[in-house]
PDB file of C-alpha atoms in Angstrom:
ATOM      1  CA  UNK A  40     -56.867  32.840  19.712  1.00  0.00           C
ATOM      2  CA  UNK A  41     -53.503  33.894  21.179  1.00  0.00           C
ATOM      3  CA  UNK A  42     -50.708  31.383  21.650  1.00  0.00           C
ATOM      4  CA  UNK A  43     -48.899  33.576  24.212  1.00  0.00           C
ATOM      5  CA  UNK A  44     -45.612  31.782  23.668  1.00  0.00           C
ATOM      6  CA  UNK A  45     -42.787  33.005  25.946  1.00  0.00           C
ATOM      7  CA  UNK A  46     -40.432  35.304  24.056  1.00  0.00           C
ATOM      8  CA  UNK A  47     -42.473  35.039  20.834  1.00  0.00           C
ATOM      9  CA  UNK A  48     -44.755  38.122  20.715  1.00  0.00           C
ATOM     10  CA  UNK A  49     -44.609  38.155  16.904  1.00  0.00           C
ATOM     11  CA  UNK A  50     -46.705  34.979  16.801  1.00  0.00           C
ATOM     12  CA  UNK A  51     -49.768  36.870  18.091  1.00  0.00           C
ATOM     13  CA  UNK A  52     -49.006  40.197  16.413  1.00  0.00           C
ATOM     14  CA  UNK A  53     -51.702  39.930  13.744  1.00  0.00           C
ATOM     15  CA  UNK A  54     -54.582  38.548  15.808  1.00  0.00           C
ATOM     16  CA  UNK A  55     -57.916  40.326  15.522  1.00  0.00           C
ATOM     17  CA  UNK A  56     -60.084  41.152  18.539  1.00  0.00           C
ATOM     18  CA  UNK A  57     -63.304  39.097  18.644  1.00  0.00           C
ATOM     19  CA  UNK A  58     -65.971  41.539  17.503  1.00  0.00           C
ATOM     20  CA  UNK A  59     -69.237  41.005  15.675  1.00  0.00           C
ATOM     21  CA  UNK A  60     -68.368  43.840  13.291  1.00  0.00           C
ATOM     22  CA  UNK A  61     -65.117  42.203  12.183  1.00  0.00           C
ATOM     23  CA  UNK A  62     -66.764  38.798  11.850  1.00  0.00           C
ATOM     24  CA  UNK A  63     -69.513  40.302   9.675  1.00  0.00           C
ATOM     25  CA  UNK A  64     -66.851  41.534   7.239  1.00  0.00           C
ATOM     26  CA  UNK A  65     -65.568  37.998   6.779  1.00  0.00           C
ATOM     27  CA  UNK A  66     -69.080  36.542   6.728  1.00  0.00           C
ATOM     28  CA  UNK A  67     -70.106  38.845   3.887  1.00  0.00           C
ATOM     29  CA  UNK A  68     -66.858  38.276   1.974  1.00  0.00           C
ATOM     30  CA  UNK A  69     -67.392  34.491   2.234  1.00  0.00           C
ATOM     31  CA  UNK A  70     -71.055  34.754   1.177  1.00  0.00           C
ATOM     32  CA  UNK A  71     -72.005  32.952   4.369  1.00  0.00           C
ATOM     33  CA  UNK A  72     -69.689  30.000   3.788  1.00  0.00           C
ATOM     34  CA  UNK A  73     -67.676  30.164   7.039  1.00  0.00           C
ATOM     35  CA  UNK A  74     -68.004  26.809   8.788  1.00  0.00           C
ATOM     36  CA  UNK A  75     -65.743  27.118  11.834  1.00  0.00           C
ATOM     37  CA  UNK A  76     -63.965  29.867  13.769  1.00  0.00           C
ATOM     38  CA  UNK A  77     -61.313  29.526  16.479  1.00  0.00           C
ATOM     39  CA  UNK A  78     -61.814  31.989  19.296  1.00  0.00           C
ATOM     40  CA  UNK A  79     -59.754  33.096  22.293  1.00  0.00           C
ATOM     41  CA  UNK A  80     -62.253  32.563  25.105  1.00  0.00           C
ATOM     42  CA  UNK A  81     -60.449  34.961  27.434  1.00  0.00           C
ATOM     43  CA  UNK A  82     -60.608  37.897  25.012  1.00  0.00           C
ATOM     44  CA  UNK A  83     -63.094  40.729  25.718  1.00  0.00           C
ATOM     45  CA  UNK A  84     -66.202  40.204  23.601  1.00  0.00           C
ATOM     46  CA  UNK A  85     -65.475  36.530  22.951  1.00  0.00           C
ATOM     47  CA  UNK A  86     -68.677  35.138  24.429  1.00  0.00           C
ATOM     48  CA  UNK A  87     -70.893  37.688  22.704  1.00  0.00           C
ATOM     49  CA  UNK A  88     -69.316  36.798  19.368  1.00  0.00           C
ATOM     50  CA  UNK A  89     -69.569  33.085  20.166  1.00  0.00           C
ATOM     51  CA  UNK A  90     -73.331  33.356  20.645  1.00  0.00           C
ATOM     52  CA  UNK A  91     -73.656  35.408  17.458  1.00  0.00           C
ATOM     53  CA  UNK A  92     -71.693  32.909  15.362  1.00  0.00           C
ATOM     54  CA  UNK A  93     -73.463  29.929  16.919  1.00  0.00           C
ATOM     55  CA  UNK A  94     -76.804  31.385  15.878  1.00  0.00           C
ATOM     56  CA  UNK A  95     -75.524  31.547  12.296  1.00  0.00           C
ATOM     57  CA  UNK A  96     -74.618  27.864  12.371  1.00  0.00           C
ATOM     58  CA  UNK A  97     -70.873  28.408  12.658  1.00  0.00           C
ATOM     59  CA  UNK A  98     -68.929  25.873  14.738  1.00  0.00           C
ATOM     60  CA  UNK A  99     -67.048  27.805  17.418  1.00  0.00           C
ATOM     61  CA  UNK A 100     -63.790  26.192  18.532  1.00  0.00           C
ATOM     62  CA  UNK A 101     -61.279  26.645  21.325  1.00  0.00           C
ATOM     63  CA  UNK A 102     -57.710  26.528  20.085  1.00  0.00           C
ATOM     64  CA  UNK A 103     -54.714  28.236  21.662  1.00  0.00           C
ATOM     65  CA  UNK A 104     -55.388  29.347  25.210  1.00  0.00           C
ATOM     66  CA  UNK A 105     -53.805  29.613  28.631  1.00  0.00           C
ATOM     67  CA  UNK A 106     -57.263  29.719  30.210  1.00  0.00           C
ATOM     68  CA  UNK A 107     -58.425  27.105  32.690  1.00  0.00           C
ATOM     69  CA  UNK A 108     -61.170  24.563  33.238  1.00  0.00           C
ATOM     70  CA  UNK A 109     -63.752  26.955  34.693  1.00  0.00           C
ATOM     71  CA  UNK A 110     -63.590  29.450  31.841  1.00  0.00           C
ATOM     72  CA  UNK A 111     -63.816  26.628  29.313  1.00  0.00           C
ATOM     73  CA  UNK A 112     -66.939  25.301  31.038  1.00  0.00           C
ATOM     74  CA  UNK A 113     -68.418  28.798  30.822  1.00  0.00           C
ATOM     75  CA  UNK A 114     -67.453  29.025  27.163  1.00  0.00           C
ATOM     76  CA  UNK A 115     -69.432  25.853  26.459  1.00  0.00           C
ATOM     77  CA  UNK A 116     -72.532  27.499  27.904  1.00  0.00           C
ATOM     78  CA  UNK A 117     -72.166  30.264  25.332  1.00  0.00           C
ATOM     79  CA  UNK A 118     -71.733  27.884  22.396  1.00  0.00           C
ATOM     80  CA  UNK A 119     -68.154  26.619  22.097  1.00  0.00           C
ATOM     81  CA  UNK A 120     -68.553  23.010  20.913  1.00  0.00           C
ATOM     82  CA  UNK A 121     -65.222  22.124  19.322  1.00  0.00           C
ATOM     83  CA  UNK A 122     -61.540  21.849  20.239  1.00  0.00           C
ATOM     84  CA  UNK A 123     -58.848  22.547  17.656  1.00  0.00           C
ATOM     85  CA  UNK A 124     -55.851  20.167  17.943  1.00  0.00           C
ATOM     86  CA  UNK A 125     -56.640  18.880  21.431  1.00  0.00           C
ATOM     87  CA  UNK A 126     -53.707  19.094  23.892  1.00  0.00           C
ATOM     88  CA  UNK A 127     -51.580  21.393  21.724  1.00  0.00           C
ATOM     89  CA  UNK A 128     -51.076  24.986  22.925  1.00  0.00           C
ATOM     90  CA  UNK A 129     -53.817  24.732  25.551  1.00  0.00           C
ATOM     91  CA  UNK A 130     -53.774  24.128  29.297  1.00  0.00           C
ATOM     92  CA  UNK A 131     -53.197  20.444  29.927  1.00  0.00           C
ATOM     93  CA  UNK A 132     -54.764  17.885  32.214  1.00  0.00           C
ATOM     94  CA  UNK A 133     -53.387  17.991  35.755  1.00  0.00           C
ATOM     95  CA  UNK A 134     -55.136  16.091  38.517  1.00  0.00           C
ATOM     96  CA  UNK A 135     -55.789  19.307  40.466  1.00  0.00           C
ATOM     97  CA  UNK A 136     -55.978  21.671  37.494  1.00  0.00           C
ATOM     98  CA  UNK A 137     -57.869  19.851  34.738  1.00  0.00           C
ATOM     99  CA  UNK A 138     -57.438  22.763  32.338  1.00  0.00           C
ATOM    100  CA  UNK A 139     -59.065  23.162  28.947  1.00  0.00           C
ATOM    101  CA  UNK A 140     -57.908  19.673  28.048  1.00  0.00           C
ATOM    102  CA  UNK A 141     -59.762  18.150  31.003  1.00  0.00           C
ATOM    103  CA  UNK A 142     -62.912  20.073  30.156  1.00  0.00           C
ATOM    104  CA  UNK A 143     -62.816  18.845  26.567  1.00  0.00           C
ATOM    105  CA  UNK A 144     -62.095  15.219  27.462  1.00  0.00           C
ATOM    106  CA  UNK A 145     -64.959  14.956  29.939  1.00  0.00           C
ATOM    107  CA  UNK A 146     -67.780  16.779  28.147  1.00  0.00           C
ATOM    108  CA  UNK A 147     -69.724  15.114  25.378  1.00  0.00           C
ATOM    109  CA  UNK A 148     -70.789  18.408  23.812  1.00  0.00           C
ATOM    110  CA  UNK A 149     -67.184  19.023  22.719  1.00  0.00           C
ATOM    111  CA  UNK A 150     -65.833  17.432  19.541  1.00  0.00           C
ATOM    112  CA  UNK A 151     -62.042  17.222  19.467  1.00  0.00           C
ATOM    113  CA  UNK A 152     -59.461  17.359  16.718  1.00  0.00           C
ATOM    114  CA  UNK A 153     -56.372  15.205  17.219  1.00  0.00           C
ATOM    115  CA  UNK A 154     -53.007  15.382  15.455  1.00  0.00           C
ATOM    116  CA  UNK A 155     -52.097  11.713  15.071  1.00  0.00           C
ATOM    117  CA  UNK A 156     -48.408  11.951  14.160  1.00  0.00           C
ATOM    118  CA  UNK A 157     -47.296  10.638  17.633  1.00  0.00           C
ATOM    119  CA  UNK A 158     -45.074  13.747  17.852  1.00  0.00           C
ATOM    120  CA  UNK A 159     -47.533  16.506  18.695  1.00  0.00           C
ATOM    121  CA  UNK A 160     -49.365  14.073  20.977  1.00  0.00           C
ATOM    122  CA  UNK A 161     -47.799  11.025  22.639  1.00  0.00           C
ATOM    123  CA  UNK A 162     -49.476   7.746  21.655  1.00  0.00           C
ATOM    124  CA  UNK A 163     -50.691   7.271  25.250  1.00  0.00           C
ATOM    125  CA  UNK A 164     -52.358  10.689  25.204  1.00  0.00           C
ATOM    126  CA  UNK A 165     -53.853   9.865  21.794  1.00  0.00           C
ATOM    127  CA  UNK A 166     -55.317   6.725  23.371  1.00  0.00           C
ATOM    128  CA  UNK A 167     -56.710   8.690  26.332  1.00  0.00           C
ATOM    129  CA  UNK A 168     -58.486  11.061  23.945  1.00  0.00           C
ATOM    130  CA  UNK A 169     -59.974   8.254  21.859  1.00  0.00           C
ATOM    131  CA  UNK A 170     -61.158   6.385  24.957  1.00  0.00           C
ATOM    132  CA  UNK A 171     -62.738   9.545  26.390  1.00  0.00           C
ATOM    133  CA  UNK A 172     -64.346  10.862  23.218  1.00  0.00           C
ATOM    134  CA  UNK A 173     -64.986   7.799  21.076  1.00  0.00           C
ATOM    135  CA  UNK A 174     -64.530   7.495  17.331  1.00  0.00           C
ATOM    136  CA  UNK A 175     -67.443   9.807  16.501  1.00  0.00           C
ATOM    137  CA  UNK A 176     -66.165  12.781  18.511  1.00  0.00           C
ATOM    138  CA  UNK A 177     -62.573  12.707  17.285  1.00  0.00           C
ATOM    139  CA  UNK A 178     -61.584  14.414  14.030  1.00  0.00           C
ATOM    140  CA  UNK A 179     -58.194  13.196  12.916  1.00  0.00           C
ATOM    141  CA  UNK A 180     -56.205  16.127  11.526  1.00  0.00           C
ATOM    142  CA  UNK A 181     -52.666  16.619  10.263  1.00  0.00           C
ATOM    143  CA  UNK A 182     -51.946  20.271  11.148  1.00  0.00           C
ATOM    144  CA  UNK A 183     -50.009  19.973   7.897  1.00  0.00           C
ATOM    145  CA  UNK A 184     -47.955  22.969   6.871  1.00  0.00           C
ATOM    146  CA  UNK A 185     -44.600  21.687   5.630  1.00  0.00           C
ATOM    147  CA  UNK A 186     -45.168  18.179   4.221  1.00  0.00           C
ATOM    148  CA  UNK A 187     -42.862  17.112   1.416  1.00  0.00           C
ATOM    149  CA  UNK A 188     -40.330  19.868   2.026  1.00  0.00           C
ATOM    150  CA  UNK A 189     -36.631  19.089   2.571  1.00  0.00           C
ATOM    151  CA  UNK A 190     -34.897  20.109   5.792  1.00  0.00           C
ATOM    152  CA  UNK A 191     -34.255  23.842   5.974  1.00  0.00           C
ATOM    153  CA  UNK A 192     -35.656  27.248   6.977  1.00  0.00           C
ATOM    154  CA  UNK A 193     -38.892  28.586   5.511  1.00  0.00           C
ATOM    155  CA  UNK A 194     -40.312  32.083   6.000  1.00  0.00           C
ATOM    156  CA  UNK A 195     -43.998  32.447   6.757  1.00  0.00           C
ATOM    157  CA  UNK A 196     -46.187  35.507   6.224  1.00  0.00           C
ATOM    158  CA  UNK A 197     -46.187  37.560   9.403  1.00  0.00           C
ATOM    159  CA  UNK A 198     -42.494  37.413  10.127  1.00  0.00           C
ATOM    160  CA  UNK A 199     -42.018  33.924  11.547  1.00  0.00           C
ATOM    161  CA  UNK A 200     -39.482  31.438  10.192  1.00  0.00           C
ATOM    162  CA  UNK A 201     -40.059  27.693  10.368  1.00  0.00           C
ATOM    163  CA  UNK A 202     -37.230  25.176  10.544  1.00  0.00           C
ATOM    164  CA  UNK A 203     -37.897  21.694   9.180  1.00  0.00           C
ATOM    165  CA  UNK A 204     -35.603  18.972  10.496  1.00  0.00           C
ATOM    166  CA  UNK A 205     -36.071  15.204  10.578  1.00  0.00           C
ATOM    167  CA  UNK A 206     -39.746  15.481   9.690  1.00  0.00           C
ATOM    168  CA  UNK A 207     -40.584  18.007  12.422  1.00  0.00           C
ATOM    169  CA  UNK A 208     -41.474  21.670  11.856  1.00  0.00           C
ATOM    170  CA  UNK A 209     -40.539  24.128  14.609  1.00  0.00           C
ATOM    171  CA  UNK A 210     -40.215  27.868  14.962  1.00  0.00           C
ATOM    172  CA  UNK A 211     -36.637  28.809  14.151  1.00  0.00           C
ATOM    173  CA  UNK A 212     -34.454  29.038  17.220  1.00  0.00           C
ATOM    174  CA  UNK A 213     -36.814  27.010  19.422  1.00  0.00           C
ATOM    175  CA  UNK A 214     -35.569  24.585  22.035  1.00  0.00           C
ATOM    176  CA  UNK A 215     -36.813  21.129  20.962  1.00  0.00           C
ATOM    177  CA  UNK A 216     -36.973  20.056  24.611  1.00  0.00           C
ATOM    178  CA  UNK A 217     -39.687  22.633  25.342  1.00  0.00           C
ATOM    179  CA  UNK A 218     -43.424  22.422  24.635  1.00  0.00           C
ATOM    180  CA  UNK A 219     -45.121  24.923  22.319  1.00  0.00           C
ATOM    181  CA  UNK A 220     -42.283  24.906  19.803  1.00  0.00           C
ATOM    182  CA  UNK A 221     -43.783  22.820  16.990  1.00  0.00           C
ATOM    183  CA  UNK A 222     -45.285  24.863  14.172  1.00  0.00           C
ATOM    184  CA  UNK A 223     -47.560  22.742  12.040  1.00  0.00           C
ATOM    185  CA  UNK A 224     -46.599  19.260  10.943  1.00  0.00           C
ATOM    186  CA  UNK A 225     -44.970  17.370   8.101  1.00  0.00           C
ATOM    187  CA  UNK A 226     -47.374  14.431   7.996  1.00  0.00           C
ATOM    188  CA  UNK A 227     -50.176  13.556   5.634  1.00  0.00           C
ATOM    189  CA  UNK A 228     -53.486  12.033   6.710  1.00  0.00           C
ATOM    190  CA  UNK A 229     -52.586   8.464   5.764  1.00  0.00           C
ATOM    191  CA  UNK A 230     -49.800   8.560   8.383  1.00  0.00           C
ATOM    192  CA  UNK A 231     -52.352   9.399  11.066  1.00  0.00           C
ATOM    193  CA  UNK A 232     -54.622   6.569   9.958  1.00  0.00           C
ATOM    194  CA  UNK A 233     -51.647   4.206   9.989  1.00  0.00           C
ATOM    195  CA  UNK A 234     -50.627   5.310  13.496  1.00  0.00           C
ATOM    196  CA  UNK A 235     -54.078   4.879  15.004  1.00  0.00           C
ATOM    197  CA  UNK A 236     -54.335   1.427  13.442  1.00  0.00           C
ATOM    198  CA  UNK A 237     -50.773   0.108  13.710  1.00  0.00           C
ATOM    199  CA  UNK A 238     -49.400   1.933  16.779  1.00  0.00           C
ATOM    200  CA  UNK A 239     -52.534   2.138  18.938  1.00  0.00           C
ATOM    201  CA  UNK A 240     -54.140  -1.017  17.602  1.00  0.00           C
ATOM    202  CA  UNK A 241     -57.585   0.330  16.728  1.00  0.00           C
ATOM    203  CA  UNK A 242     -59.499  -1.257  13.840  1.00  0.00           C
ATOM    204  CA  UNK A 243     -58.648   0.271  10.461  1.00  0.00           C
ATOM    205  CA  UNK A 244     -62.299   1.172   9.943  1.00  0.00           C
ATOM    206  CA  UNK A 245     -62.257   3.157  13.199  1.00  0.00           C
ATOM    207  CA  UNK A 246     -59.175   5.101  12.134  1.00  0.00           C
ATOM    208  CA  UNK A 247     -60.785   5.840   8.779  1.00  0.00           C
ATOM    209  CA  UNK A 248     -63.972   6.943  10.508  1.00  0.00           C
ATOM    210  CA  UNK A 249     -62.076   9.546  12.529  1.00  0.00           C
ATOM    211  CA  UNK A 250     -60.490  10.838   9.325  1.00  0.00           C
ATOM    212  CA  UNK A 251     -63.672  10.955   7.214  1.00  0.00           C
ATOM    213  CA  UNK A 252     -67.280  10.786   8.354  1.00  0.00           C
ATOM    214  CA  UNK A 253     -66.696  12.029  11.916  1.00  0.00           C
ATOM    215  CA  UNK A 254     -65.209  15.398  10.885  1.00  0.00           C
ATOM    216  CA  UNK A 255     -67.736  15.670   8.036  1.00  0.00           C
ATOM    217  CA  UNK A 256     -70.581  15.407  10.545  1.00  0.00           C
ATOM    218  CA  UNK A 257     -68.932  17.923  12.883  1.00  0.00           C
ATOM    219  CA  UNK A 258     -68.836  20.470  10.058  1.00  0.00           C
ATOM    220  CA  UNK A 259     -72.300  19.647   8.750  1.00  0.00           C
ATOM    221  CA  UNK A 260     -70.887  18.370   5.456  1.00  0.00           C
ATOM    222  CA  UNK A 261     -71.917  14.722   5.746  1.00  0.00           C
ATOM    223  CA  UNK A 262     -74.816  15.077   3.298  1.00  0.00           C
ATOM    224  CA  UNK A 263     -72.345  15.028   0.413  1.00  0.00           C
ATOM    225  CA  UNK A 264     -68.997  13.786   1.737  1.00  0.00           C
ATOM    226  CA  UNK A 265     -67.340  11.633   4.383  1.00  0.00           C
ATOM    227  CA  UNK A 266     -68.581   8.198   3.337  1.00  0.00           C
ATOM    228  CA  UNK A 267     -69.162   6.065   0.251  1.00  0.00           C
ATOM    229  CA  UNK A 268     -72.867   6.401  -0.444  1.00  0.00           C
ATOM    230  CA  UNK A 269     -75.040   6.896  -3.503  1.00  0.00           C
ATOM    231  CA  UNK A 270     -75.458  10.605  -4.209  1.00  0.00           C
ATOM    232  CA  UNK A 271     -72.355  11.760  -2.344  1.00  0.00           C
ATOM    233  CA  UNK A 272     -69.189  13.121  -3.916  1.00  0.00           C
ATOM    234  CA  UNK A 273     -67.055  10.233  -5.166  1.00  0.00           C
ATOM    235  CA  UNK A 274     -63.974  11.267  -3.200  1.00  0.00           C
ATOM    236  CA  UNK A 275     -62.118   7.993  -2.724  1.00  0.00           C
ATOM    237  CA  UNK A 276     -58.649   6.998  -1.548  1.00  0.00           C
ATOM    238  CA  UNK A 277     -57.209   3.574  -2.342  1.00  0.00           C
ATOM    239  CA  UNK A 278     -54.377   2.328  -0.116  1.00  0.00           C
ATOM    240  CA  UNK A 279     -52.421  -0.843   0.606  1.00  0.00           C
ATOM    241  CA  UNK A 280     -52.325  -2.747   3.951  1.00  0.00           C
ATOM    242  CA  UNK A 281     -49.640  -0.343   5.237  1.00  0.00           C
ATOM    243  CA  UNK A 282     -51.834   2.661   4.346  1.00  0.00           C
ATOM    244  CA  UNK A 283     -49.577   3.777   1.511  1.00  0.00           C
ATOM    245  CA  UNK A 284     -51.682   5.668  -1.018  1.00  0.00           C
ATOM    246  CA  UNK A 285     -52.151   3.930  -4.351  1.00  0.00           C
ATOM    247  CA  UNK A 286     -54.831   6.105  -5.941  1.00  0.00           C
ATOM    248  CA  UNK A 287     -56.790   9.278  -5.179  1.00  0.00           C
ATOM    249  CA  UNK A 288     -60.153   9.932  -6.822  1.00  0.00           C
ATOM    250  CA  UNK A 289     -61.820  13.353  -6.585  1.00  0.00           C
ATOM    251  CA  UNK A 290     -65.500  13.487  -7.567  1.00  0.00           C
ATOM    252  CA  UNK A 291     -65.077  10.362  -9.636  1.00  0.00           C
ATOM    253  CA  UNK A 292     -61.913  11.429 -11.457  1.00  0.00           C
ATOM    254  CA  UNK A 293     -58.525   9.888 -10.698  1.00  0.00           C
ATOM    255  CA  UNK A 294     -56.098  12.702  -9.851  1.00  0.00           C
ATOM    256  CA  UNK A 295     -53.238  10.559  -8.525  1.00  0.00           C
ATOM    257  CA  UNK A 296     -52.137   7.023  -9.213  1.00  0.00           C
ATOM    258  CA  UNK A 297     -48.940   5.391  -8.020  1.00  0.00           C
TER     259      UNK A 297
END
């Protein structure tokens, strides 16, 4: 799905056209384990591939796109049911041009990811999304790419360089006052949970739900993960009242302890 950032053609240089033949190569290489694919809905062949992937049980998601409300509504008819990082690098909600964002916020068939760092999405816009979609249709994500790294420049495969400064990752040379300049994030999931609970004021259990069982259900993984139940993987995080991580348990084994 193309970002089409002004003056940044290298960002989309390695995108693949949406074809069934190309998807089949990845499907075979993954032994049928692909769970979700982002697709550029305005690309030739996108809807045909969407239907094909939907029939295989793959979640088809809108991500980066300059398309509008009408095309997004059409994309839903073909099987797009998910929105990758709602608001970011997609047409926004304007009262006369509702854009992809408006289509996603107002249609219950669309599940939405949300970066909850308060930087990619303003807290008020985070609140709008949660009120529109509810806790079960929001998947809290980090968009993490540079967490834990000191300030500086970092080269990415494909020829782009990312600058980390003050906890924000941007494409090198970008104007911080402009949209579409952030490139991944520096936050971990506990920060998102903390923000939804402490900044927006939602119950801690609701914030946890958006970070655990809601995305597990969206991906069809809730039979073995996403909640604490007998028979599921014992993936457990222990944190203090400020959502600082004290212990991480993976399948019953402690892998981190403060």
